[in-house]
């Protein structure tokens, strides 16, 4: 299947049809910068080339199966079906202040089995291809275009562990940052990982301008192991070394999901402070979207605020995130899990 993301195959088509480079530029701009539909994009090509392009290229590699728009905030959850029948999720966020963002998936399911995560309960099916990763952004761009918006931030925090699918994710990053395609600055992209030291080092060397986010969730080895299976393989001590090295390229984002009675106690706060004291980081405190099938509860807001204030007083950059899309089950994997059961 040749998709619009297969740059080499499209170049061959261009050559076969003797399309002038400036017409190809218009074609690429129509697809990736103007979020045009397929017929609009074809219309910028010479008439003699359109039929061959239309026959040879698959415009969309994912089928939009469902769209859920939040009634309490501006989030939209998109469920896509792959060509082999798997479901993946993306979430479009339209914060009141700030840019339109998308949280995208990198795998079908996940092999990391984090205890708090709905995707982790599904197990791993397969890696997404570069085209499947990028199509989430392209289709979201077409969806928000009538609102006068375009996707300006991309975060790999959907289904899957991106650093366990580096071949496809790296190719997707190259195309996202390619000035001829999406032309996104690296600083507008975040790759979030459970913490795989070797892969984190390779990533920061290859993509120093792209943000790295570590899903830390606890600075206590025992607590972290209960929350995240990968913590048994990669202990906090080893990850600390990697964080120090990674922070040479800029502040590392620390994701900290706040779970009532699990990682929000005074001892957890102290452990977090001690662990990050010497690393330039930005800490995001994330509320937990509760879901059926999990007996975990999110930390109540007043305690989350107190936790954040304490960290700020200790000198950390902290963002206290508010739940977006809680009415559309925006926690990653929730809707797909429901559909699989249904
Ligand atoms: S939190 Fe991320 S890494 Fe952990 S199971 Fe869920 S998708 Fe996988």
mmCIF file of C-alpha atoms and ligand atoms in Angstrom:
data_model
loop_
_atom_site.group_PDB
_atom_site.id
_atom_site.type_symbol
_atom_site.label_atom_id
_atom_site.label_comp_id
_atom_site.label_asym_id
_atom_site.label_seq_id
_atom_site.Cartn_x
_atom_site.Cartn_y
_atom_site.Cartn_z
ATOM 1 C CA UNK A 1 0.000 0.000 0.000
ATOM 2 C CA UNK A 2 1.563 3.308 -1.077
ATOM 3 C CA UNK A 3 0.384 6.083 1.173
ATOM 4 C CA UNK A 4 0.826 9.842 1.019
ATOM 5 C CA UNK A 5 3.609 9.341 3.589
ATOM 6 C CA UNK A 6 5.727 7.194 1.258
ATOM 7 C CA UNK A 7 7.944 9.975 -0.031
ATOM 8 C CA UNK A 8 10.133 7.781 -2.286
ATOM 9 C CA UNK A 9 7.168 6.171 -4.006
ATOM 10 C CA UNK A 10 5.589 9.568 -4.575
ATOM 11 C CA UNK A 11 8.821 10.844 -6.100
ATOM 12 C CA UNK A 12 8.741 7.910 -8.538
ATOM 13 C CA UNK A 13 5.172 8.814 -9.449
ATOM 14 C CA UNK A 14 6.186 12.408 -9.964
ATOM 15 C CA UNK A 15 8.988 11.372 -12.271
ATOM 16 C CA UNK A 16 6.803 8.894 -14.194
ATOM 17 C CA UNK A 17 4.233 11.617 -14.834
ATOM 18 C CA UNK A 18 6.811 14.370 -15.431
ATOM 19 C CA UNK A 19 5.180 16.602 -12.810
ATOM 20 C CA UNK A 20 7.133 19.832 -12.309
ATOM 21 C CA UNK A 21 8.652 20.266 -8.818
ATOM 22 C CA UNK A 22 6.611 23.398 -8.110
ATOM 23 C CA UNK A 23 3.379 21.449 -8.755
ATOM 24 C CA UNK A 24 4.565 18.758 -6.331
ATOM 25 C CA UNK A 25 5.210 21.437 -3.748
ATOM 26 C CA UNK A 26 1.625 22.647 -4.164
ATOM 27 C CA UNK A 27 0.429 19.037 -3.857
ATOM 28 C CA UNK A 28 2.412 18.473 -0.629
ATOM 29 C CA UNK A 29 1.268 21.808 0.780
ATOM 30 C CA UNK A 30 -2.340 20.889 0.035
ATOM 31 C CA UNK A 31 -1.973 17.587 1.910
ATOM 32 C CA UNK A 32 0.217 18.520 4.847
ATOM 33 C CA UNK A 33 -0.029 22.273 5.370
ATOM 34 C CA UNK A 34 -3.542 23.147 4.158
ATOM 35 C CA UNK A 35 -5.240 19.894 5.265
ATOM 36 C CA UNK A 36 -7.091 19.682 1.962
ATOM 37 C CA UNK A 37 -9.150 16.670 1.038
ATOM 38 C CA UNK A 38 -7.915 14.262 -1.607
ATOM 39 C CA UNK A 39 -9.747 15.762 -4.572
ATOM 40 C CA UNK A 40 -8.567 19.262 -3.695
ATOM 41 C CA UNK A 41 -4.993 18.001 -3.493
ATOM 42 C CA UNK A 42 -5.260 16.137 -6.802
ATOM 43 C CA UNK A 43 -6.645 19.259 -8.458
ATOM 44 C CA UNK A 44 -3.304 21.070 -8.074
ATOM 45 C CA UNK A 45 -1.571 18.410 -10.215
ATOM 46 C CA UNK A 46 -1.558 18.520 -14.029
ATOM 47 C CA UNK A 47 -4.716 16.848 -15.318
ATOM 48 C CA UNK A 48 -2.679 14.178 -17.122
ATOM 49 C CA UNK A 49 -1.142 12.974 -13.807
ATOM 50 C CA UNK A 50 -4.255 12.873 -11.634
ATOM 51 C CA UNK A 51 -5.574 9.456 -12.607
ATOM 52 C CA UNK A 52 -2.206 7.766 -11.990
ATOM 53 C CA UNK A 53 -1.810 9.456 -8.592
ATOM 54 C CA UNK A 54 -5.381 8.586 -7.680
ATOM 55 C CA UNK A 55 -4.876 4.923 -8.648
ATOM 56 C CA UNK A 56 -1.476 4.530 -7.025
ATOM 57 C CA UNK A 57 -1.766 6.298 -3.666
ATOM 58 C CA UNK A 58 -3.887 5.548 -0.634
ATOM 59 C CA UNK A 59 -4.992 8.873 0.795
ATOM 60 C CA UNK A 60 -6.034 7.647 4.264
ATOM 61 C CA UNK A 61 -4.548 4.608 5.942
ATOM 62 C CA UNK A 62 -6.758 4.800 9.055
ATOM 63 C CA UNK A 63 -10.535 4.810 9.125
ATOM 64 C CA UNK A 64 -12.134 7.178 11.619
ATOM 65 C CA UNK A 65 -14.441 4.818 13.489
ATOM 66 C CA UNK A 66 -15.737 7.145 16.212
ATOM 67 C CA UNK A 67 -15.454 10.715 17.389
ATOM 68 C CA UNK A 68 -16.409 11.751 20.917
ATOM 69 C CA UNK A 69 -16.501 15.453 21.769
ATOM 70 C CA UNK A 70 -16.358 16.428 25.416
ATOM 71 C CA UNK A 71 -19.279 18.468 26.711
ATOM 72 C CA UNK A 72 -17.311 19.891 29.614
ATOM 73 C CA UNK A 73 -14.140 20.957 27.872
ATOM 74 C CA UNK A 74 -12.748 21.161 24.376
ATOM 75 C CA UNK A 75 -11.272 17.673 24.048
ATOM 76 C CA UNK A 76 -12.194 15.250 21.250
ATOM 77 C CA UNK A 77 -11.363 11.589 21.367
ATOM 78 C CA UNK A 78 -10.887 9.876 18.025
ATOM 79 C CA UNK A 79 -10.986 6.124 17.572
ATOM 80 C CA UNK A 80 -9.328 4.906 14.392
ATOM 81 C CA UNK A 81 -9.540 1.481 12.827
ATOM 82 C CA UNK A 82 -6.427 0.100 11.127
ATOM 83 C CA UNK A 83 -6.549 -1.829 7.821
ATOM 84 C CA UNK A 84 -6.304 -5.100 9.802
ATOM 85 C CA UNK A 85 -9.185 -4.220 12.104
ATOM 86 C CA UNK A 86 -7.414 -2.941 15.235
ATOM 87 C CA UNK A 87 -8.576 0.117 17.159
ATOM 88 C CA UNK A 88 -6.323 2.901 18.347
ATOM 89 C CA UNK A 89 -7.010 6.229 20.023
ATOM 90 C CA UNK A 90 -5.935 9.843 19.653
ATOM 91 C CA UNK A 91 -7.085 12.816 21.705
ATOM 92 C CA UNK A 92 -7.297 16.363 20.355
ATOM 93 C CA UNK A 93 -6.977 19.017 23.050
ATOM 94 C CA UNK A 94 -8.005 22.634 22.590
ATOM 95 C CA UNK A 95 -6.794 24.384 25.744
ATOM 96 C CA UNK A 96 -8.279 27.859 26.347
ATOM 97 C CA UNK A 97 -4.772 29.242 26.434
ATOM 98 C CA UNK A 98 -2.253 27.603 24.202
ATOM 99 C CA UNK A 99 -2.106 25.686 21.007
ATOM 100 C CA UNK A 100 -4.248 22.894 19.650
ATOM 101 C CA UNK A 101 -2.531 19.636 20.532
ATOM 102 C CA UNK A 102 -2.897 15.988 19.750
ATOM 103 C CA UNK A 103 -1.963 13.002 21.851
ATOM 104 C CA UNK A 104 -1.176 10.144 19.472
ATOM 105 C CA UNK A 105 -0.642 6.384 19.719
ATOM 106 C CA UNK A 106 2.493 4.552 18.630
ATOM 107 C CA UNK A 107 1.399 0.925 19.097
ATOM 108 C CA UNK A 108 -1.750 -1.204 19.122
ATOM 109 C CA UNK A 109 -1.967 -2.031 22.840
ATOM 110 C CA UNK A 110 1.198 -1.999 24.925
ATOM 111 C CA UNK A 111 3.656 -4.487 26.378
ATOM 112 C CA UNK A 112 4.462 -2.414 29.468
ATOM 113 C CA UNK A 113 1.409 -3.338 31.576
ATOM 114 C CA UNK A 114 1.414 -0.275 33.842
ATOM 115 C CA UNK A 115 -1.104 -1.030 36.576
ATOM 116 C CA UNK A 116 -3.038 2.244 36.253
ATOM 117 C CA UNK A 117 -3.398 2.185 32.465
ATOM 118 C CA UNK A 118 -6.355 0.878 30.469
ATOM 119 C CA UNK A 119 -4.119 0.246 27.442
ATOM 120 C CA UNK A 120 -1.748 -1.781 29.606
ATOM 121 C CA UNK A 121 -4.600 -4.193 30.362
ATOM 122 C CA UNK A 122 -4.995 -5.033 26.660
ATOM 123 C CA UNK A 123 -1.551 -6.467 26.082
ATOM 124 C CA UNK A 124 0.521 -5.790 23.002
ATOM 125 C CA UNK A 125 -0.716 -6.450 19.467
ATOM 126 C CA UNK A 126 1.684 -4.722 17.076
ATOM 127 C CA UNK A 127 3.655 -1.585 16.304
ATOM 128 C CA UNK A 128 1.982 1.138 14.303
ATOM 129 C CA UNK A 129 3.611 2.017 10.984
ATOM 130 C CA UNK A 130 4.955 5.486 10.255
ATOM 131 C CA UNK A 131 1.924 6.128 8.042
ATOM 132 C CA UNK A 132 -0.491 5.074 10.817
ATOM 133 C CA UNK A 133 1.281 7.353 13.295
ATOM 134 C CA UNK A 134 1.170 10.339 10.922
ATOM 135 C CA UNK A 135 -2.366 9.731 9.703
ATOM 136 C CA UNK A 136 -3.655 10.490 13.217
ATOM 137 C CA UNK A 137 -2.230 14.019 12.851
ATOM 138 C CA UNK A 138 -3.357 14.515 9.247
ATOM 139 C CA UNK A 139 -6.934 13.466 9.960
ATOM 140 C CA UNK A 140 -7.084 15.560 13.140
ATOM 141 C CA UNK A 141 -5.848 18.548 11.149
ATOM 142 C CA UNK A 142 -8.667 18.108 8.635
ATOM 143 C CA UNK A 143 -11.137 17.786 11.525
ATOM 144 C CA UNK A 144 -10.087 21.050 13.229
ATOM 145 C CA UNK A 145 -9.585 23.031 10.004
ATOM 146 C CA UNK A 146 -13.226 24.311 9.903
ATOM 147 C CA UNK A 147 -12.647 25.704 13.430
ATOM 148 C CA UNK A 148 -9.766 27.796 12.080
ATOM 149 C CA UNK A 149 -7.309 25.624 13.977
ATOM 150 C CA UNK A 150 -4.369 23.438 13.115
ATOM 151 C CA UNK A 151 -2.461 20.936 15.217
ATOM 152 C CA UNK A 152 0.531 22.781 16.693
ATOM 153 C CA UNK A 153 1.719 20.335 19.350
ATOM 154 C CA UNK A 154 2.119 16.577 19.130
ATOM 155 C CA UNK A 155 2.649 14.347 22.149
ATOM 156 C CA UNK A 156 3.349 10.634 22.027
ATOM 157 C CA UNK A 157 1.306 9.779 25.118
ATOM 158 C CA UNK A 158 -1.441 7.665 23.590
ATOM 159 C CA UNK A 159 -1.453 3.894 23.326
ATOM 160 C CA UNK A 160 1.939 2.241 23.389
ATOM 161 C CA UNK A 161 5.522 2.916 24.423
ATOM 162 C CA UNK A 162 7.116 4.958 21.592
ATOM 163 C CA UNK A 163 10.674 3.983 22.507
ATOM 164 C CA UNK A 164 9.762 0.336 21.877
ATOM 165 C CA UNK A 165 8.832 1.260 18.294
ATOM 166 C CA UNK A 166 11.729 3.533 17.449
ATOM 167 C CA UNK A 167 12.098 2.625 13.769
ATOM 168 C CA UNK A 168 8.595 3.827 12.890
ATOM 169 C CA UNK A 169 8.469 6.621 15.459
ATOM 170 C CA UNK A 170 11.806 8.080 14.322
ATOM 171 C CA UNK A 171 10.713 8.070 10.688
ATOM 172 C CA UNK A 172 7.474 9.783 11.753
ATOM 173 C CA UNK A 173 9.483 12.427 13.670
ATOM 174 C CA UNK A 174 11.632 13.073 10.579
ATOM 175 C CA UNK A 175 8.547 13.668 8.459
ATOM 176 C CA UNK A 176 6.814 15.791 11.113
ATOM 177 C CA UNK A 177 9.832 18.112 11.210
ATOM 178 C CA UNK A 178 10.440 18.063 7.434
ATOM 179 C CA UNK A 179 9.918 21.658 6.172
ATOM 180 C CA UNK A 180 8.340 20.239 2.998
ATOM 181 C CA UNK A 181 5.700 18.345 4.999
ATOM 182 C CA UNK A 182 4.329 19.269 8.438
ATOM 183 C CA UNK A 183 7.235 21.590 9.291
ATOM 184 C CA UNK A 184 6.739 21.214 13.052
ATOM 185 C CA UNK A 185 9.535 22.500 15.275
ATOM 186 C CA UNK A 186 11.091 19.822 17.486
ATOM 187 C CA UNK A 187 10.098 21.923 20.489
ATOM 188 C CA UNK A 188 6.442 21.326 19.538
ATOM 189 C CA UNK A 189 6.816 17.547 19.831
ATOM 190 C CA UNK A 190 7.077 15.460 22.997
ATOM 191 C CA UNK A 191 7.948 11.784 23.220
ATOM 192 C CA UNK A 192 6.925 10.223 26.498
ATOM 193 C CA UNK A 193 8.491 7.048 27.846
ATOM 194 C CA UNK A 194 8.197 4.759 30.854
ATOM 195 C CA UNK A 195 11.977 5.046 31.169
ATOM 196 C CA UNK A 196 14.179 2.809 29.007
ATOM 197 C CA UNK A 197 17.668 4.215 29.559
ATOM 198 C CA UNK A 198 19.456 3.049 26.380
ATOM 199 C CA UNK A 199 16.571 4.109 24.184
ATOM 200 C CA UNK A 200 16.321 7.465 25.975
ATOM 201 C CA UNK A 201 20.020 8.099 25.331
ATOM 202 C CA UNK A 202 19.710 7.187 21.643
ATOM 203 C CA UNK A 203 16.623 9.366 21.344
ATOM 204 C CA UNK A 204 18.166 12.484 22.890
ATOM 205 C CA UNK A 205 21.267 12.098 20.682
ATOM 206 C CA UNK A 206 19.194 11.683 17.526
ATOM 207 C CA UNK A 207 16.523 14.302 18.337
ATOM 208 C CA UNK A 208 18.017 16.851 20.760
ATOM 209 C CA UNK A 209 15.363 19.449 19.907
ATOM 210 C CA UNK A 210 12.391 17.162 20.606
ATOM 211 C CA UNK A 211 11.109 17.116 24.194
ATOM 212 C CA UNK A 212 11.594 13.983 26.225
ATOM 213 C CA UNK A 213 9.020 13.194 28.903
ATOM 214 C CA UNK A 214 9.592 10.567 31.557
ATOM 215 C CA UNK A 215 6.572 8.907 33.132
ATOM 216 C CA UNK A 216 8.092 8.804 36.577
ATOM 217 C CA UNK A 217 4.962 8.513 38.748
ATOM 218 C CA UNK A 218 7.020 7.645 41.816
ATOM 219 C CA UNK A 219 10.561 8.267 43.049
ATOM 220 C CA UNK A 220 10.285 5.315 45.419
ATOM 221 C CA UNK A 221 11.568 2.133 43.773
ATOM 222 C CA UNK A 222 9.066 -0.148 45.513
ATOM 223 C CA UNK A 223 6.056 2.035 44.795
ATOM 224 C CA UNK A 224 7.172 2.500 41.186
ATOM 225 C CA UNK A 225 7.564 -1.231 40.712
ATOM 226 C CA UNK A 226 3.994 -1.758 41.861
ATOM 227 C CA UNK A 227 2.805 0.828 39.361
ATOM 228 C CA UNK A 228 5.032 -0.021 36.405
ATOM 229 C CA UNK A 229 6.457 -3.393 35.445
ATOM 230 C CA UNK A 230 9.310 -1.783 33.530
ATOM 231 C CA UNK A 231 10.583 -0.296 36.800
ATOM 232 C CA UNK A 232 11.799 -3.785 37.740
ATOM 233 C CA UNK A 233 14.013 -3.882 34.664
ATOM 234 C CA UNK A 234 15.239 -0.287 34.829
ATOM 235 C CA UNK A 235 15.698 0.895 38.414
ATOM 236 C CA UNK A 236 15.396 4.530 39.401
ATOM 237 C CA UNK A 237 19.124 4.831 40.005
ATOM 238 C CA UNK A 238 19.911 3.962 36.390
ATOM 239 C CA UNK A 239 17.195 6.285 35.080
ATOM 240 C CA UNK A 240 18.622 9.133 37.172
ATOM 241 C CA UNK A 241 21.923 8.930 35.278
ATOM 242 C CA UNK A 242 20.031 9.027 32.009
ATOM 243 C CA UNK A 243 17.994 12.039 33.133
ATOM 244 C CA UNK A 244 21.131 13.953 33.985
ATOM 245 C CA UNK A 245 22.575 13.237 30.531
ATOM 246 C CA UNK A 246 19.287 14.022 28.761
ATOM 247 C CA UNK A 247 18.882 17.328 30.583
ATOM 248 C CA UNK A 248 21.979 18.662 28.772
ATOM 249 C CA UNK A 249 19.637 19.127 25.796
ATOM 250 C CA UNK A 250 17.045 21.026 27.857
ATOM 251 C CA UNK A 251 14.633 20.404 30.671
ATOM 252 C CA UNK A 252 13.147 16.943 30.801
ATOM 253 C CA UNK A 253 9.405 16.765 31.354
ATOM 254 C CA UNK A 254 8.455 14.607 34.331
ATOM 255 C CA UNK A 255 4.972 13.099 34.240
ATOM 256 C CA UNK A 256 3.552 12.280 37.660
ATOM 257 C CA UNK A 257 0.084 10.724 37.756
ATOM 258 C CA UNK A 258 -1.427 11.355 41.166
ATOM 259 C CA UNK A 259 -3.074 8.351 42.776
ATOM 260 C CA UNK A 260 -4.822 8.563 46.103
ATOM 261 C CA UNK A 261 -2.826 6.836 48.833
ATOM 262 C CA UNK A 262 -0.373 5.358 46.337
ATOM 263 C CA UNK A 263 2.139 8.073 45.419
ATOM 264 C CA UNK A 264 0.762 11.242 47.026
ATOM 265 C CA UNK A 265 1.858 10.803 50.639
ATOM 266 C CA UNK A 266 4.412 13.078 52.395
ATOM 267 C CA UNK A 267 7.075 10.378 51.970
ATOM 268 C CA UNK A 268 6.382 10.280 48.213
ATOM 269 C CA UNK A 269 6.768 14.044 47.998
ATOM 270 C CA UNK A 270 10.056 13.902 49.863
ATOM 271 C CA UNK A 271 11.344 11.077 47.656
ATOM 272 C CA UNK A 272 10.416 13.064 44.544
ATOM 273 C CA UNK A 273 12.193 16.171 45.782
ATOM 274 C CA UNK A 274 15.323 14.212 46.632
ATOM 275 C CA UNK A 275 15.335 12.317 43.338
ATOM 276 C CA UNK A 276 14.993 15.385 41.109
ATOM 277 C CA UNK A 277 16.933 17.886 43.191
ATOM 278 C CA UNK A 278 19.939 17.952 40.833
ATOM 279 C CA UNK A 279 18.146 17.521 37.481
ATOM 280 C CA UNK A 280 16.669 20.384 35.401
ATOM 281 C CA UNK A 281 13.083 19.237 34.974
ATOM 282 C CA UNK A 282 9.542 20.459 34.552
ATOM 283 C CA UNK A 283 7.099 18.421 36.620
ATOM 284 C CA UNK A 284 3.566 17.821 35.328
ATOM 285 C CA UNK A 285 1.164 16.624 38.003
ATOM 286 C CA UNK A 286 -1.554 14.699 36.211
ATOM 287 C CA UNK A 287 -5.039 13.896 37.494
ATOM 288 C CA UNK A 288 -6.192 10.301 37.153
ATOM 289 C CA UNK A 289 -9.265 9.639 34.998
ATOM 290 C CA UNK A 290 -10.983 6.864 36.917
ATOM 291 C CA UNK A 291 -12.428 4.030 34.830
ATOM 292 C CA UNK A 292 -14.438 0.856 35.340
ATOM 293 C CA UNK A 293 -12.180 -2.119 35.906
ATOM 294 C CA UNK A 294 -9.650 -0.183 37.971
ATOM 295 C CA UNK A 295 -9.970 0.279 41.733
ATOM 296 C CA UNK A 296 -7.454 3.127 41.760
ATOM 297 C CA UNK A 297 -8.644 6.587 42.717
ATOM 298 C CA UNK A 298 -7.220 9.948 41.804
ATOM 299 C CA UNK A 299 -5.797 12.270 44.439
ATOM 300 C CA UNK A 300 -8.448 14.882 45.347
ATOM 301 C CA UNK A 301 -7.802 18.343 43.963
ATOM 302 C CA UNK A 302 -6.943 20.134 47.272
ATOM 303 C CA UNK A 303 -4.218 17.549 47.983
ATOM 304 C CA UNK A 304 -2.913 17.828 44.431
ATOM 305 C CA UNK A 305 -2.685 21.586 44.837
ATOM 306 C CA UNK A 306 -0.856 21.223 48.152
ATOM 307 C CA UNK A 307 1.566 18.730 46.535
ATOM 308 C CA UNK A 308 2.211 21.187 43.679
ATOM 309 C CA UNK A 309 2.691 24.139 46.026
ATOM 310 C CA UNK A 310 5.188 22.213 48.078
ATOM 311 C CA UNK A 311 7.238 21.351 44.984
ATOM 312 C CA UNK A 312 7.100 24.955 43.776
ATOM 313 C CA UNK A 313 8.284 26.180 47.174
ATOM 314 C CA UNK A 314 11.189 23.753 46.854
ATOM 315 C CA UNK A 315 12.163 25.480 43.600
ATOM 316 C CA UNK A 316 10.720 23.159 40.956
ATOM 317 C CA UNK A 317 8.867 24.212 37.798
ATOM 318 C CA UNK A 318 5.492 22.572 38.216
ATOM 319 C CA UNK A 319 2.307 22.432 36.146
ATOM 320 C CA UNK A 320 -0.804 21.147 37.822
ATOM 321 C CA UNK A 321 -2.776 19.624 34.953
ATOM 322 C CA UNK A 322 -6.532 19.617 34.978
ATOM 323 C CA UNK A 323 -8.445 16.697 33.609
ATOM 324 C CA UNK A 324 -9.538 17.165 30.022
ATOM 325 C CA UNK A 325 -12.120 14.939 28.458
ATOM 326 C CA UNK A 326 -13.084 13.076 31.620
ATOM 327 C CA UNK A 327 -16.632 12.673 30.228
ATOM 328 C CA UNK A 328 -15.302 11.035 27.055
ATOM 329 C CA UNK A 329 -12.988 8.612 28.825
ATOM 330 C CA UNK A 330 -9.924 10.433 27.582
ATOM 331 C CA UNK A 331 -7.557 8.283 29.638
ATOM 332 C CA UNK A 332 -5.657 6.359 27.080
ATOM 333 C CA UNK A 333 -7.150 3.032 26.044
ATOM 334 C CA UNK A 334 -10.462 3.351 27.887
ATOM 335 C CA UNK A 335 -12.788 3.615 24.911
ATOM 336 C CA UNK A 336 -11.019 0.977 22.869
ATOM 337 C CA UNK A 337 -11.166 -1.371 25.835
ATOM 338 C CA UNK A 338 -14.927 -0.818 26.131
ATOM 339 C CA UNK A 339 -15.429 -1.482 22.443
ATOM 340 C CA UNK A 340 -13.403 -4.680 22.586
ATOM 341 C CA UNK A 341 -15.552 -5.938 25.468
ATOM 342 C CA UNK A 342 -18.725 -4.802 23.749
HETATM 343 S S1 LIG B 1 1.048 3.974 30.541
HETATM 344 FE FE1 LIG B 1 1.982 3.954 28.489
HETATM 345 S S2 LIG B 1 3.684 2.517 28.723
HETATM 346 FE FE2 LIG B 1 2.318 2.125 30.468
HETATM 347 S S3 LIG B 1 0.934 0.468 29.756
HETATM 348 FE FE3 LIG B 1 -0.051 2.447 29.307
HETATM 349 S S4 LIG B 1 0.486 2.888 27.196
HETATM 350 FE FE4 LIG B 1 1.942 1.348 27.942
#
